Tab-separated table of C-alpha atoms and ligand atoms in Angstrom:
chain	number	residue	atom	x	y	z
A	1413	MET	CA	0.000	0.000	0.000
A	1414	ALA	CA	1.264	3.501	-0.819
A	1415	GLN	CA	2.542	5.432	2.197
A	1416	ARG	CA	0.208	8.201	3.396
A	1417	THR	CA	1.548	11.726	2.798
A	1418	VAL	CA	2.838	13.451	5.950
A	1419	ILE	CA	0.394	15.942	7.540
A	1420	MET	CA	2.012	18.931	9.294
A	1421	LEU	CA	0.311	21.342	11.718
A	1422	GLY	CA	1.968	24.765	11.469
A	1423	ILE	CA	1.715	27.614	13.994
A	1424	GLU	CA	2.681	31.271	13.428
A	1425	SER	CA	2.664	33.877	16.221
A	1426	SER	CA	5.749	36.072	15.715
A	1427	CYS	CA	4.012	39.420	15.156
A	1428	ASP	CA	0.343	40.426	14.969
A	1429	GLU	CA	-1.297	37.363	13.402
A	1430	THR	CA	-2.182	34.209	15.339
A	1431	ALA	CA	-2.256	31.529	12.667
A	1432	ALA	CA	-2.568	27.759	12.331
A	1433	ALA	CA	-2.463	25.686	9.147
A	1434	ILE	CA	-2.561	22.056	8.125
A	1435	VAL	CA	-0.420	21.230	5.102
A	1436	ALA	CA	0.422	17.876	3.518
A	1437	ALA	CA	3.805	16.929	2.058
A	1438	ASP	CA	2.083	16.691	-1.352
A	1439	LYS	CA	1.425	20.492	-1.054
A	1440	THR	CA	-2.300	20.201	-0.259
A	1441	ILE	CA	-3.283	23.055	2.061
A	1442	HIS	CA	-6.064	21.480	4.146
A	1443	ALA	CA	-6.550	24.595	6.320
A	1444	ASN	CA	-4.919	28.021	6.626
A	1445	GLU	CA	-6.487	29.994	9.493
A	1446	ILE	CA	-5.496	33.498	10.562
A	1447	ALA	CA	-6.828	35.479	13.516
A	1448	SER	CA	-5.608	39.008	12.928
A	1449	GLN	CA	-4.884	41.457	15.757
A	1450	ILE	CA	-4.971	44.427	13.363
A	1451	ASP	CA	-8.029	46.014	15.022
A	1452	THR	CA	-6.395	45.725	18.455
A	1453	HIS	CA	-3.132	47.349	17.306
A	1454	ALA	CA	-4.739	49.930	14.981
A	1455	LYS	CA	-5.778	51.898	18.110
A	1456	HIS	CA	-2.079	52.301	18.971
A	1457	GLY	CA	-0.903	52.937	15.378
A	1458	GLY	CA	1.374	49.876	15.489
A	1459	VAL	CA	2.039	46.552	17.207
A	1460	VAL	CA	2.415	46.716	21.007
A	1461	PRO	CA	4.477	43.597	21.950
A	1462	GLU	CA	2.866	42.940	25.353
A	1463	VAL	CA	-0.652	43.351	23.939
A	1464	ALA	CA	0.271	41.037	21.034
A	1465	ALA	CA	1.590	38.289	23.356
A	1466	ARG	CA	-1.605	38.313	25.428
A	1467	ALA	CA	-3.758	38.193	22.292
A	1468	HIS	CA	-1.784	35.198	20.942
A	1469	LEU	CA	-2.330	33.409	24.259
A	1470	GLU	CA	-6.069	34.072	24.098
A	1471	MET	CA	-6.500	33.038	20.473
A	1472	ILE	CA	-4.102	30.207	19.771
A	1473	ASP	CA	-6.191	27.237	21.000
A	1474	GLN	CA	-9.243	28.374	19.038
A	1475	VAL	CA	-7.255	28.999	15.846
A	1476	ILE	CA	-5.857	25.440	16.018
A	1477	ARG	CA	-9.352	24.045	16.672
A	1478	ASP	CA	-10.660	26.008	13.655
A	1479	ALA	CA	-7.858	24.654	11.451
A	1480	LEU	CA	-8.660	21.055	12.447
A	1481	ALA	CA	-12.410	21.605	11.943
A	1482	ASN	CA	-11.959	23.218	8.516
A	1483	ALA	CA	-9.627	20.410	7.429
A	1484	GLY	CA	-12.152	17.833	8.649
A	1485	MET	CA	-9.442	16.349	10.862
A	1486	THR	CA	-8.697	15.640	14.516
A	1487	MET	CA	-5.374	15.813	16.348
A	1488	ALA	CA	-5.001	12.077	15.595
A	1489	ASP	CA	-4.515	12.924	11.885
A	1490	ILE	CA	-1.516	15.188	12.571
A	1491	ASP	CA	1.903	13.572	12.005
A	1492	ALA	CA	4.170	16.441	13.092
A	1493	VAL	CA	3.934	20.007	14.409
A	1494	ALA	CA	5.945	23.137	13.532
A	1495	ALA	CA	5.959	26.621	15.035
A	1496	THR	CA	7.787	29.847	14.280
A	1497	GLY	CA	10.782	29.907	16.647
A	1498	GLY	CA	11.909	33.424	15.673
A	1499	PRO	CA	12.842	36.023	14.673
A	1500	GLY	CA	10.019	38.123	16.043
A	1501	LEU	CA	8.385	39.492	19.175
A	1502	ILE	CA	9.563	37.071	21.826
A	1503	GLY	CA	6.283	36.893	23.804
A	1504	GLY	CA	4.342	35.770	20.756
A	1505	VAL	CA	7.059	33.372	19.581
A	1506	ALA	CA	7.099	31.785	23.066
A	1507	VAL	CA	3.310	31.219	22.969
A	1508	GLY	CA	3.526	29.385	19.625
A	1509	THR	CA	6.634	27.405	20.624
A	1510	VAL	CA	5.224	26.185	23.944
A	1511	THR	CA	1.905	25.238	22.328
A	1512	ALA	CA	3.640	23.246	19.583
A	1513	LYS	CA	5.975	21.492	22.030
A	1514	ALA	CA	3.006	20.557	24.252
A	1515	ILE	CA	1.134	19.039	21.295
A	1516	ALA	CA	4.266	17.162	20.199
A	1517	ALA	CA	4.883	15.803	23.705
A	1518	ALA	CA	1.251	14.778	24.274
A	1519	ARG	CA	0.934	13.112	20.857
A	1520	GLN	CA	4.510	11.758	20.725
A	1521	ILE	CA	5.085	13.319	17.286
A	1522	PRO	CA	8.061	15.371	15.987
A	1523	TYR	CA	8.302	19.124	16.645
A	1524	TYR	CA	10.092	21.567	14.312
A	1525	ALA	CA	11.232	25.104	15.194
A	1526	VAL	CA	10.949	27.150	12.002
A	1527	ASN	CA	12.732	30.387	11.150
A	1528	HIS	CA	9.953	32.826	10.178
A	1529	LEU	CA	12.143	34.231	7.379
A	1530	GLU	CA	12.672	30.716	6.041
A	1531	GLY	CA	8.883	30.334	6.002
A	1532	HIS	CA	8.655	33.365	3.683
A	1533	ALA	CA	11.722	32.243	1.706
A	1534	LEU	CA	10.370	28.765	0.903
A	1535	SER	CA	6.701	29.794	0.436
A	1536	PRO	CA	7.001	30.020	-3.394
A	1537	ARG	CA	7.749	26.295	-3.478
A	1538	LEU	CA	4.400	25.578	-1.811
A	1539	ALA	CA	2.486	27.694	-4.324
A	1540	ASP	CA	4.539	27.185	-7.486
A	1541	ASP	CA	7.088	24.845	-9.022
A	1542	VAL	CA	10.291	26.711	-8.166
A	1543	ALA	CA	13.584	24.788	-8.103
A	1544	PHE	CA	16.682	25.688	-6.045
A	1545	PRO	CA	18.610	27.939	-6.369
A	1546	TYR	CA	16.532	31.109	-6.838
A	1547	LEU	CA	16.893	34.784	-6.045
A	1548	LEU	CA	14.606	36.085	-3.289
A	1549	LEU	CA	13.527	39.620	-2.500
A	1550	LEU	CA	12.047	39.317	0.979
A	1551	VAL	CA	10.046	42.456	1.757
A	1552	SER	CA	8.013	42.543	4.952
A	1553	GLY	CA	7.337	44.778	7.925
A	1554	GLY	CA	10.528	43.732	9.697
A	1555	HIS	CA	12.883	42.753	6.850
A	1556	THR	CA	14.089	43.838	3.430
A	1557	GLN	CA	16.692	41.420	2.114
A	1558	LEU	CA	18.031	40.018	-1.139
A	1559	LEU	CA	19.188	36.402	-0.863
A	1560	ALA	CA	20.146	33.437	-2.972
A	1561	VAL	CA	18.037	30.523	-1.722
A	1562	VAL	CA	20.228	27.488	-2.322
A	1563	GLY	CA	18.212	24.985	-0.262
A	1564	PRO	CA	16.544	24.667	3.160
A	1565	GLY	CA	18.970	26.197	5.661
A	1566	GLN	CA	21.284	27.399	2.853
A	1567	TYR	CA	21.190	31.103	2.102
A	1568	HIS	CA	23.610	33.704	0.728
A	1569	ARG	CA	22.554	37.205	1.646
A	1570	TYR	CA	23.474	39.849	-0.936
A	1571	GLY	CA	21.854	42.796	0.787
A	1572	THR	CA	19.773	43.953	3.700
A	1573	THR	CA	18.470	47.231	5.065
A	1574	MET	CA	20.754	49.573	6.937
A	1575	ASP	CA	17.819	50.980	8.911
A	1576	ASP	CA	14.064	50.599	8.333
A	1577	ALA	CA	12.446	47.771	6.360
A	1578	ALA	CA	10.298	48.680	3.326
A	1579	GLY	CA	7.068	47.664	5.109
A	1580	GLU	CA	8.142	49.662	8.155
A	1581	ALA	CA	8.626	52.722	5.901
A	1582	PHE	CA	5.090	52.258	4.526
A	1583	ASP	CA	3.729	51.855	8.079
A	1584	LYS	CA	5.561	54.863	9.569
A	1585	CYS	CA	4.722	57.169	6.637
A	1586	ALA	CA	1.054	56.100	6.718
A	1587	LYS	CA	0.987	56.863	10.446
A	1588	ALA	CA	2.474	60.342	9.834
A	1589	MET	CA	-0.137	60.954	7.110
A	1590	GLY	CA	-2.974	59.782	9.382
A	1591	LEU	CA	-3.832	56.888	7.023
A	1592	GLY	CA	-3.921	54.209	9.726
A	1593	TYR	CA	-2.345	50.801	10.315
A	1594	PRO	CA	-1.158	48.690	8.541
A	1595	GLY	CA	0.298	51.359	6.311
A	1596	GLY	CA	1.129	49.419	3.126
A	1597	PRO	CA	-2.439	48.667	2.029
A	1598	ALA	CA	-3.539	52.197	3.138
A	1599	ILE	CA	-0.798	53.866	1.048
A	1600	GLU	CA	-1.561	51.641	-1.950
A	1601	ALA	CA	-5.262	52.561	-1.769
A	1602	ALA	CA	-4.553	56.296	-1.358
A	1603	ALA	CA	-1.978	56.236	-4.193
A	1604	LYS	CA	-4.641	55.194	-6.736
A	1605	ASP	CA	-5.882	58.798	-7.015
A	1606	GLY	CA	-2.462	60.446	-6.773
A	1607	ASN	CA	0.184	61.713	-9.187
A	1608	PRO	CA	3.424	59.772	-8.509
A	1609	LYS	CA	5.515	62.532	-10.125
A	1610	SER	CA	4.069	65.410	-8.129
A	1611	ILE	CA	6.307	65.306	-5.048
A	1612	ALA	CA	10.064	64.793	-5.357
A	1613	LEU	CA	11.384	62.219	-2.882
A	1614	PRO	CA	14.892	60.688	-2.644
A	1615	ARG	CA	15.870	57.150	-3.732
A	1616	PRO	CA	18.402	56.190	-1.017
A	1617	LEU	CA	21.335	54.026	-2.247
A	1618	LYS	CA	19.985	53.901	-5.826
A	1619	GLY	CA	22.901	53.213	-8.182
A	1620	SER	CA	25.334	52.204	-5.426
A	1621	ALA	CA	27.551	49.206	-6.139
A	1622	ASN	CA	26.130	46.978	-3.372
A	1623	CYS	CA	22.703	45.352	-2.853
A	1624	HIS	CA	21.728	47.102	0.404
A	1625	PHE	CA	18.679	49.211	1.216
A	1626	SER	CA	17.964	52.296	3.307
A	1627	PHE	CA	14.493	53.739	3.880
A	1628	SER	CA	14.910	55.952	6.909
A	1629	GLY	CA	15.936	59.055	4.884
A	1630	LEU	CA	12.947	58.572	2.608
A	1631	LYS	CA	10.649	58.466	5.631
A	1632	THR	CA	12.194	61.715	6.962
A	1633	ALA	CA	11.910	63.389	3.534
A	1634	LEU	CA	8.231	62.457	3.383
A	1635	ALA	CA	7.639	63.815	6.898
A	1636	ASN	CA	9.317	67.107	5.903
A	1637	ARG	CA	7.260	67.468	2.703
A	1638	LEU	CA	4.112	66.601	4.662
A	1639	SER	CA	4.726	69.374	7.153
A	1640	GLN	CA	5.713	71.906	4.398
A	1641	LEU	CA	2.404	71.087	2.694
A	1642	GLY	CA	0.389	71.836	5.839
A	1643	GLY	CA	0.289	68.460	7.637
A	1644	PRO	CA	-2.101	65.508	7.216
A	1645	LYS	CA	-5.264	67.671	7.143
A	1646	ALA	CA	-4.123	70.049	4.350
A	1647	ALA	CA	-1.518	68.110	2.326
A	1648	PRO	CA	-2.417	66.260	-0.916
A	1649	LEU	CA	-2.279	62.784	0.658
A	1650	ALA	CA	-2.981	60.890	-2.574
A	1651	ASP	CA	-0.034	62.595	-4.309
A	1652	LEU	CA	2.226	61.971	-1.307
A	1653	ALA	CA	1.172	58.306	-1.159
A	1654	ALA	CA	1.725	57.811	-4.911
A	1655	SER	CA	5.120	59.554	-4.781
A	1656	LEU	CA	6.197	57.440	-1.793
A	1657	GLN	CA	5.050	54.202	-3.406
A	1658	VAL	CA	7.047	54.820	-6.609
A	1659	ALA	CA	10.127	55.854	-4.592
A	1660	ILE	CA	10.061	52.609	-2.563
A	1661	ALA	CA	9.373	50.541	-5.703
A	1662	ASP	CA	12.228	52.285	-7.522
A	1663	CYS	CA	14.695	51.445	-4.731
A	1664	LEU	CA	13.537	47.811	-4.571
A	1665	ALA	CA	13.822	47.430	-8.371
A	1666	ASP	CA	17.269	49.054	-8.560
A	1667	ARG	CA	18.771	46.965	-5.742
A	1668	THR	CA	17.190	43.772	-7.154
A	1669	LYS	CA	18.762	44.463	-10.562
A	1670	MET	CA	22.152	44.609	-8.837
A	1671	ALA	CA	21.480	41.306	-7.011
A	1672	MET	CA	20.416	39.598	-10.262
A	1673	ALA	CA	23.879	40.184	-11.703
A	1674	ARG	CA	25.499	38.694	-8.597
A	1675	PHE	CA	23.125	35.729	-8.619
A	1676	LEU	CA	23.830	34.943	-12.300
A	1677	GLN	CA	27.573	35.108	-11.614
A	1678	ALA	CA	27.291	32.683	-8.683
A	1679	PHE	CA	24.701	30.396	-10.296
A	1680	PRO	CA	25.011	30.481	-14.098
A	1681	PRO	CA	21.835	28.978	-15.627
A	1682	GLN	CA	22.244	25.228	-16.308
A	1683	ASP	CA	20.731	23.378	-19.294
A	1684	GLY	CA	18.919	26.476	-20.538
A	1685	ASN	CA	16.881	26.721	-17.293
A	1686	GLN	CA	15.484	30.224	-16.754
A	1687	PRO	CA	16.611	31.838	-13.480
A	1688	VAL	CA	13.796	32.700	-11.072
A	1689	LEU	CA	13.188	35.825	-8.989
A	1690	VAL	CA	10.780	35.400	-6.080
A	1691	ILE	CA	9.204	38.218	-4.082
A	1692	ALA	CA	7.771	37.231	-0.696
A	1693	GLY	CA	6.533	39.018	2.427
A	1694	GLY	CA	3.615	41.402	2.930
A	1695	VAL	CA	4.983	44.197	0.699
A	1696	ALA	CA	5.036	41.728	-2.236
A	1697	THR	CA	1.235	42.080	-2.430
A	1698	ASN	CA	1.637	45.703	-3.654
A	1699	LYS	CA	0.575	45.843	-7.308
A	1700	HIS	CA	2.845	48.720	-8.344
A	1701	ILE	CA	5.874	47.017	-6.780
A	1702	PHE	CA	4.920	43.782	-8.553
A	1703	THR	CA	4.740	45.614	-11.928
A	1704	CYS	CA	8.155	47.263	-11.410
A	1705	LEU	CA	9.788	43.967	-10.492
A	1706	GLN	CA	8.117	42.209	-13.412
A	1707	LYS	CA	9.820	44.747	-15.731
A	1708	VAL	CA	13.193	44.223	-14.047
A	1709	ALA	CA	12.789	40.430	-14.277
A	1710	ASP	CA	11.798	40.559	-17.967
A	1711	ALA	CA	14.743	42.821	-18.808
A	1712	SER	CA	17.209	40.430	-17.127
A	1713	GLY	CA	15.717	37.158	-18.396
A	1714	PHE	CA	14.345	36.041	-15.006
A	1715	ARG	CA	10.941	34.442	-14.416
A	1716	LEU	CA	9.065	36.226	-11.619
A	1717	SER	CA	7.197	34.103	-9.065
A	1718	VAL	CA	5.068	35.701	-6.362
A	1719	PRO	CA	3.056	33.527	-3.959
A	1720	PRO	CA	-0.667	34.363	-3.670
A	1721	ALA	CA	-1.418	37.155	-1.153
A	1722	LYS	CA	-2.571	34.683	1.529
A	1723	LEU	CA	0.867	33.040	1.452
A	1724	CYS	CA	2.783	36.348	1.155
A	1725	THR	CA	1.566	38.045	4.316
A	1726	ASP	CA	2.210	36.245	7.610
A	1727	ASN	CA	0.550	32.829	7.671
A	1728	ALA	CA	1.077	29.369	9.177
A	1729	ALA	CA	0.954	27.383	5.912
A	1730	MET	CA	4.439	28.685	5.060
A	1731	ILE	CA	5.664	27.578	8.517
A	1732	ALA	CA	4.243	24.068	8.049
A	1733	TRP	CA	5.778	23.936	4.566
A	1734	ALA	CA	9.252	25.037	5.733
A	1735	ALA	CA	9.203	22.115	8.206
A	1736	LEU	CA	8.013	19.719	5.491
A	1737	GLU	CA	11.027	20.796	3.422
A	1738	ARG	CA	13.328	19.281	6.087
A	1739	LEU	CA	11.306	16.427	7.526
A	1740	ASP	CA	14.391	14.318	8.180
A	1741	ALA	CA	15.991	16.918	10.469
A	1742	ALA	CA	16.471	16.033	14.126
A	1743	ASP	CA	13.715	16.826	16.611
A	1744	ASP	CA	13.914	20.412	17.945
A	1745	LEU	CA	12.457	19.810	21.467
A	1746	GLY	CA	15.501	21.500	23.061
A	1747	PHE	CA	14.985	24.687	21.005
A	1748	ALA	CA	14.590	28.053	22.790
A	1749	PRO	CA	12.771	30.951	21.019
A	1750	ARG	CA	15.068	33.465	19.287
A	1751	PRO	CA	14.221	37.168	18.899
A	1752	ARG	CA	16.984	37.382	16.241
A	1753	TRP	CA	17.720	34.573	13.806
A	1754	PRO	CA	19.501	35.524	10.563
A	1755	LEU	CA	19.075	33.287	7.523
A	1756	ASP	CA	22.707	33.793	6.560
A	1757	PRO	CA	24.758	34.233	9.761
A	1758	GLU	CA	27.953	34.574	7.678
A	1759	ALA	CA	26.724	37.609	5.708
A	1760	SER	CA	28.845	40.712	6.086
A	1761	PRO	CA	26.895	43.707	7.384
A	1762	PRO	CA	26.395	46.767	5.180
A	1763	PRO	CA	28.538	49.793	5.951
A	1764	GLY	CA	27.006	52.302	8.316
A	1765	ARG	CA	24.643	51.994	11.191
A	1766	GLY	CA	23.027	49.031	12.960
A	1767	VAL	CA	21.964	46.168	10.761
A	1768	ARG	CA	18.720	44.275	10.765
A	1769	GLN	CA	19.127	40.503	10.693
B	2491	KG4	O1	5.063	39.667	5.881
B	2491	KG4	P1	4.160	40.503	6.734
B	2491	KG4	O2	2.691	40.148	6.754
B	2491	KG4	O3	4.628	40.539	8.212
B	2491	KG4	C1	5.972	40.643	8.605
B	2491	KG4	O4	6.636	39.580	8.716
B	2491	KG4	O5	6.404	41.804	8.760
B	2491	KG4	O6	4.356	42.019	6.229
B	2491	KG4	C2	3.660	43.080	6.815
B	2491	KG4	C3	4.099	44.350	6.131
B	2491	KG4	C4	3.527	45.615	6.783
B	2491	KG4	O7	4.576	46.540	6.939
B	2491	KG4	C5	2.513	46.083	5.757
B	2491	KG4	O8	2.320	47.505	5.765
B	2491	KG4	C6	3.145	45.617	4.470
B	2491	KG4	O9	3.667	44.350	4.758
B	2491	KG4	N1	2.140	45.498	3.404
B	2491	KG4	C7	2.158	46.227	2.275
B	2491	KG4	C8	0.976	45.882	1.558
B	2491	KG4	N2	0.315	44.929	2.275
B	2491	KG4	C9	1.041	44.699	3.406
B	2491	KG4	N3	3.020	47.159	1.835
B	2491	KG4	C10	2.753	47.750	0.647
B	2491	KG4	N4	1.643	47.504	-0.079
B	2491	KG4	C11	0.738	46.570	0.319
B	2491	KG4	N5	-0.348	46.310	-0.392
B	2492	ZN	ZN1	6.569	37.837	7.992
């Protein structure tokens, strides 16, 4: 009789989404549940770590129950359990880790600690047929990185941000403009009615010979223009949003072009296979950014692969999948949650200030 495909329960709780998913090794997503804390944090204009940890604690059991119910399964159908072990807000990561370890111990099944960034990095392989190695632009609220994904646990980082992440820039600028939280979708919506050429904003590091990013100066420039134009009540918010969106997209496209050259040098295409560029993380759902990167990919002969929105923003299916990618790894029961957990610990930091891992 054919062996039954492995069924993985995944748990994600590193930021402001409490999520549980059930994914099979054959890539069937049986359930992908997300309880968002956006309404809770919107009152504060951003994520408050202590509030987030308490909310994860309150919601996690129900989210897992919902995942099992929607999959038409019981705990007896689960073969292994995975949870985000970092990087992220430590209170939330601890809630997910302890829950997963408890399930693993009670059911006597394997437990996997998953790097949240690896969840994003491998998500295109759940949604699409993408072979290793590929070039990844990871753009989320906490990270903006360009990496070669060589295999599970094998990453070469070409660039990272010297200060704010792209999603963080969207969030902080939206807050300054009074557009609410989370900022990315709010800026994208406001930008629809705006003229992207109306307000001059800088493109930090554009044209520089490395693959790093910097968004803090852009955020300051926007804040200055906003106040010159009379603040959030008087300024043309649609024009500001459109101008900001193209500036961020321009920086992402320029730095990605630089990384493509490095990737092709390190991994020359074999047997006529087309190289692949993947964009993952919440910012990858932005349509203007997608269009810009599609142009860059076409011009450099890359195929662009972007997971569907539900797998791009934080979710537990990508956590379950990252564990399924390394099923044979040793059990992680001794693992302790990590607030910082770089994908490529060997990567040299960019010049300048503190570096995000
Ligand atoms: O990957 P994600 O859900 O969580 C993290 O791991 O950070 O990304 C969240 C980030 C937030 O900064 C949010 O503003 C941004 O992704 N984002 C967007 C859009 N949707 C979400 N940024 C630009 N345009 C969007 N449509
Ligand atoms: Zn994320």
